[in-house]
Amino acid sequence: MENKVNVYFFGKKYEVPESLTIMKALEYAGYQLVRGCGCRNGFCGACSTIYRIKGDRELHACLACQQKVEDNMYVATLPFFPLVKQVYDIETVKTSEMVMMQLYPEIYACVGCNACTKACTQGLKVMQYIAYAQRGDFANCAEESFDCVMCGVCSSRCPAGISHPQVAELSRRIYGKYIAPKSQHVLDRVKEIDEGVYKELIETLMNKPIEELKELYNNRDIEK
């Protein structure tokens, strides 16, 4: 028999195998996950979770599909946090810090507490990329926030009410649209696809069995 640990889901005690993630332990305990369980493998950010260990006053944040259960773990999920999502047209936004002042002025109320960084489920330097956004340094903001899964845990801990993931997304869009160098070979390839050059090849691939596709993928030539 596998060793088991005691966990508390929403205040109720369960005994679950110690090898399970929080998400799998919830299902083991009989919960049917309808929301807050997107990709189930650590990329979509839908399963943001907070927990404490008995005897430890610190509040921890994680993704339920990544974090393993621990003995005397008290768990509550945060399947949705209401971020401020401003509407804008990326074709007309300005590439200066003024766009942040207009759309997300709350970033200038940051008190430097670093709670966002401490809470980040991906270990990102959240306060640092907000500092880049304040200065209109969209390239560095985009780079620092690249692995953000927009779970919203950082914003749930922010006393200034900053919607960090949305600020980061705007920076990445500006960087990709206006700042990043254009890749000519990608543009050429897109043009060829639009013209139907690869239509026959794509149809051939679509008709191949899944195992053959896996083999082709695993042994493909990767551009350096």
Coordinates of C-alpha atoms in Angstrom, one line a residue:
M1 CA 0.0 0.0 0.0
E2 CA 1.3 3.5 -0.9
N3 CA 1.9 5.9 2.0
K4 CA -0.9 8.3 2.5
V5 CA -1.1 11.8 3.9
N6 CA -3.9 13.9 5.5
V7 CA -5.0 16.9 3.4
Y8 CA -7.8 19.4 3.9
F9 CA -9.8 20.5 0.9
F10 CA -12.0 23.5 1.6
G11 CA -11.8 22.6 5.3
K12 CA -12.7 18.9 5.0
K13 CA -10.2 16.2 5.9
Y14 CA -9.2 13.5 3.4
E15 CA -6.5 10.7 3.3
V16 CA -4.8 10.5 -0.1
P17 CA -1.7 8.9 -1.6
E18 CA 1.4 11.1 -1.1
S19 CA 2.4 10.7 -4.7
L20 CA -0.6 12.7 -6.1
T21 CA -0.7 16.3 -7.2
I22 CA -3.3 18.5 -5.6
M23 CA -5.5 18.1 -8.7
K24 CA -5.3 14.3 -8.8
A25 CA -5.9 14.2 -5.0
L26 CA -9.1 16.3 -5.4
E27 CA -10.4 13.7 -7.8
Y28 CA -9.2 10.9 -5.6
A29 CA -11.2 12.5 -2.8
G30 CA -14.3 12.4 -5.0
Y31 CA -14.4 16.0 -6.4
Q32 CA -15.5 16.3 -10.0
L33 CA -13.4 19.1 -11.6
V34 CA -15.5 21.1 -14.0
R35 CA -13.6 24.4 -13.8
G36 CA -10.1 25.2 -12.8
C37 CA -8.6 22.2 -14.6
G38 CA -7.6 23.3 -18.2
C39 CA -4.5 21.6 -19.6
R40 CA -3.8 19.5 -16.5
N41 CA -0.1 19.7 -17.2
G42 CA 1.2 23.0 -16.0
F43 CA 0.7 25.5 -18.8
C44 CA -2.7 27.0 -18.9
G45 CA -2.8 28.6 -15.4
A46 CA -6.5 27.6 -14.8
C47 CA -5.8 25.7 -11.5
S48 CA -4.3 28.4 -9.4
T49 CA -4.4 27.3 -5.7
I50 CA -3.4 28.6 -2.3
Y51 CA -2.4 26.4 0.6
R52 CA -0.9 26.3 4.1
I53 CA 0.9 23.5 6.0
K54 CA -0.3 23.0 9.6
G55 CA 2.2 24.8 11.9
D56 CA 3.5 27.1 9.1
R57 CA 1.9 30.6 8.9
E58 CA 3.1 31.2 5.4
L59 CA 0.5 31.2 2.6
H60 CA 1.8 29.4 -0.5
A61 CA 0.6 29.7 -4.1
C62 CA 0.9 27.0 -6.8
L63 CA -0.8 25.3 -9.7
A64 CA -2.8 22.3 -8.6
C65 CA -1.6 20.2 -11.5
Q66 CA 2.1 20.7 -10.5
Q67 CA 2.2 20.7 -6.7
K68 CA 2.3 17.4 -4.8
V69 CA 0.2 17.0 -1.7
E70 CA 1.9 17.2 1.7
D71 CA 0.8 16.0 5.1
N72 CA -1.5 18.4 6.9
M73 CA -1.9 20.6 3.8
Y74 CA -4.9 23.0 3.9
V75 CA -6.0 23.7 0.3
A76 CA -8.3 26.2 -1.4
T77 CA -8.5 26.7 -5.2
L78 CA -8.7 30.1 -7.0
P79 CA -10.1 29.0 -10.4
F80 CA -10.8 32.7 -11.4
F81 CA -9.5 36.0 -10.3
P82 CA -11.1 39.2 -11.8
L83 CA -8.2 40.9 -13.6
V84 CA -8.8 44.3 -15.2
K85 CA -8.7 43.8 -18.9
Q86 CA -8.7 47.0 -20.9
V87 CA -9.9 47.1 -24.5
Y88 CA -7.5 48.5 -27.1
D89 CA -6.6 48.3 -30.8
I90 CA -3.1 46.9 -31.1
E91 CA -2.9 48.6 -34.6
T92 CA -3.2 52.0 -33.0
V93 CA -1.5 51.9 -29.6
K94 CA 1.5 54.0 -29.0
T95 CA 4.9 52.5 -28.2
S96 CA 5.7 54.8 -25.3
E97 CA 5.1 54.5 -21.6
M98 CA 2.1 56.7 -22.1
V99 CA 0.1 53.7 -23.2
M100 CA 0.5 52.2 -19.8
M101 CA -0.5 55.4 -18.1
Q102 CA -3.7 55.5 -20.2
L103 CA -4.6 51.8 -19.9
Y104 CA -3.1 50.5 -16.7
P105 CA -2.3 53.6 -14.5
E106 CA -2.4 51.5 -11.3
I107 CA 1.1 50.1 -12.1
Y108 CA 2.4 53.5 -10.9
A109 CA 0.9 52.9 -7.5
C110 CA 3.1 49.9 -6.9
V111 CA 4.5 50.0 -3.4
G112 CA 7.4 47.6 -4.1
C113 CA 6.2 45.0 -1.6
N114 CA 7.2 42.2 -4.0
A115 CA 4.1 40.1 -3.0
C116 CA 3.5 39.5 -6.7
T117 CA 6.9 37.9 -7.2
K118 CA 6.6 35.8 -4.1
A119 CA 3.2 34.5 -5.1
C120 CA 4.0 33.7 -8.8
T121 CA 3.3 30.1 -9.6
Q122 CA 6.0 30.2 -12.3
G123 CA 8.7 31.9 -10.2
L124 CA 8.8 35.0 -12.4
K125 CA 10.2 38.3 -11.3
V126 CA 6.8 40.0 -11.5
M127 CA 7.6 43.2 -9.7
Q128 CA 10.6 43.6 -12.0
Y129 CA 8.6 43.3 -15.2
I130 CA 6.1 45.8 -13.8
A131 CA 9.0 48.2 -13.3
Y132 CA 10.0 47.7 -16.9
A133 CA 6.4 48.5 -18.0
Q134 CA 6.4 51.7 -15.9
R135 CA 9.4 52.9 -17.9
G136 CA 8.0 51.8 -21.3
D137 CA 10.7 49.2 -21.7
F138 CA 8.4 46.7 -23.5
A139 CA 11.2 44.5 -24.7
N140 CA 12.5 43.6 -21.2
C141 CA 8.9 43.4 -19.9
A142 CA 8.1 40.9 -22.6
E143 CA 11.2 38.9 -21.9
E144 CA 10.7 38.8 -18.2
S145 CA 7.1 37.9 -18.4
F146 CA 7.3 35.4 -21.3
D147 CA 6.5 32.3 -19.2
C148 CA 3.4 33.9 -17.5
V149 CA 0.4 31.6 -17.6
M150 CA -2.0 34.3 -16.5
C151 CA -3.2 32.5 -13.4
G152 CA -3.8 35.7 -11.6
V153 CA -2.3 34.7 -8.3
C154 CA 0.1 37.7 -8.4
S155 CA -2.8 40.1 -8.7
S156 CA -4.8 38.5 -5.9
R157 CA -1.9 39.4 -3.5
C158 CA -1.3 43.0 -4.8
P159 CA -2.4 45.9 -2.5
A160 CA -2.3 48.3 -5.4
G161 CA -4.8 46.3 -7.5
I162 CA -2.4 45.8 -10.4
S163 CA -3.5 43.3 -13.1
H164 CA 0.1 42.1 -13.8
P165 CA -0.7 39.5 -16.4
Q166 CA -2.7 41.9 -18.6
V167 CA 0.1 44.5 -18.3
A168 CA 2.6 41.8 -19.4
E169 CA 0.4 40.7 -22.3
L170 CA 0.1 44.2 -23.6
S171 CA 3.9 44.6 -23.5
R172 CA 4.4 41.3 -25.3
R173 CA 1.9 42.4 -28.0
I174 CA 3.6 45.8 -28.5
Y175 CA 7.0 44.1 -28.6
G176 CA 5.9 41.5 -31.1
K177 CA 4.0 44.0 -33.3
Y178 CA 6.4 47.0 -33.3
I179 CA 9.8 46.2 -31.8
A180 CA 10.9 42.6 -32.5
P181 CA 12.8 42.2 -35.7
K182 CA 10.8 40.7 -38.5
S183 CA 11.7 37.1 -39.6
Q184 CA 11.7 37.1 -43.3
H185 CA 11.8 33.4 -43.8
V186 CA 8.6 33.1 -41.6
L187 CA 6.9 35.7 -43.6
D188 CA 7.9 33.9 -46.8
R189 CA 6.6 30.6 -45.5
V190 CA 3.2 32.2 -44.4
K191 CA 2.9 33.6 -47.9
E192 CA 3.5 30.2 -49.4
I193 CA 0.9 28.6 -47.2
D194 CA -1.6 31.3 -48.2
E195 CA -0.9 30.5 -51.8
G196 CA -1.6 26.8 -51.3
V197 CA 1.9 25.6 -51.9
Y198 CA 1.7 23.1 -49.0
K199 CA -2.0 22.1 -49.4
E200 CA -1.3 18.6 -50.9
L201 CA 1.4 17.9 -48.2
I202 CA -0.9 19.0 -45.4
E203 CA -3.7 16.8 -46.7
T204 CA -1.3 13.8 -46.9
L205 CA -0.2 14.4 -43.3
M206 CA -3.8 14.6 -42.1
N207 CA -4.4 11.1 -43.5
K208 CA -1.5 9.5 -41.8
P209 CA -2.0 7.3 -38.7
I210 CA -1.2 9.0 -35.4
E211 CA 1.8 6.7 -34.7
E212 CA 3.4 7.6 -38.0
L213 CA 2.9 11.3 -37.3
K214 CA 4.5 10.9 -33.9
E215 CA 7.5 9.3 -35.5
L216 CA 7.8 12.0 -38.1
Y217 CA 7.6 14.7 -35.4
N218 CA 10.2 13.1 -33.2
N219 CA 12.7 12.7 -36.0
R220 CA 12.1 16.0 -37.8
D221 CA 14.9 18.3 -38.8
I222 CA 15.1 21.2 -36.4
E223 CA 16.2 24.6 -37.7
K224 CA 19.3 25.9 -35.8

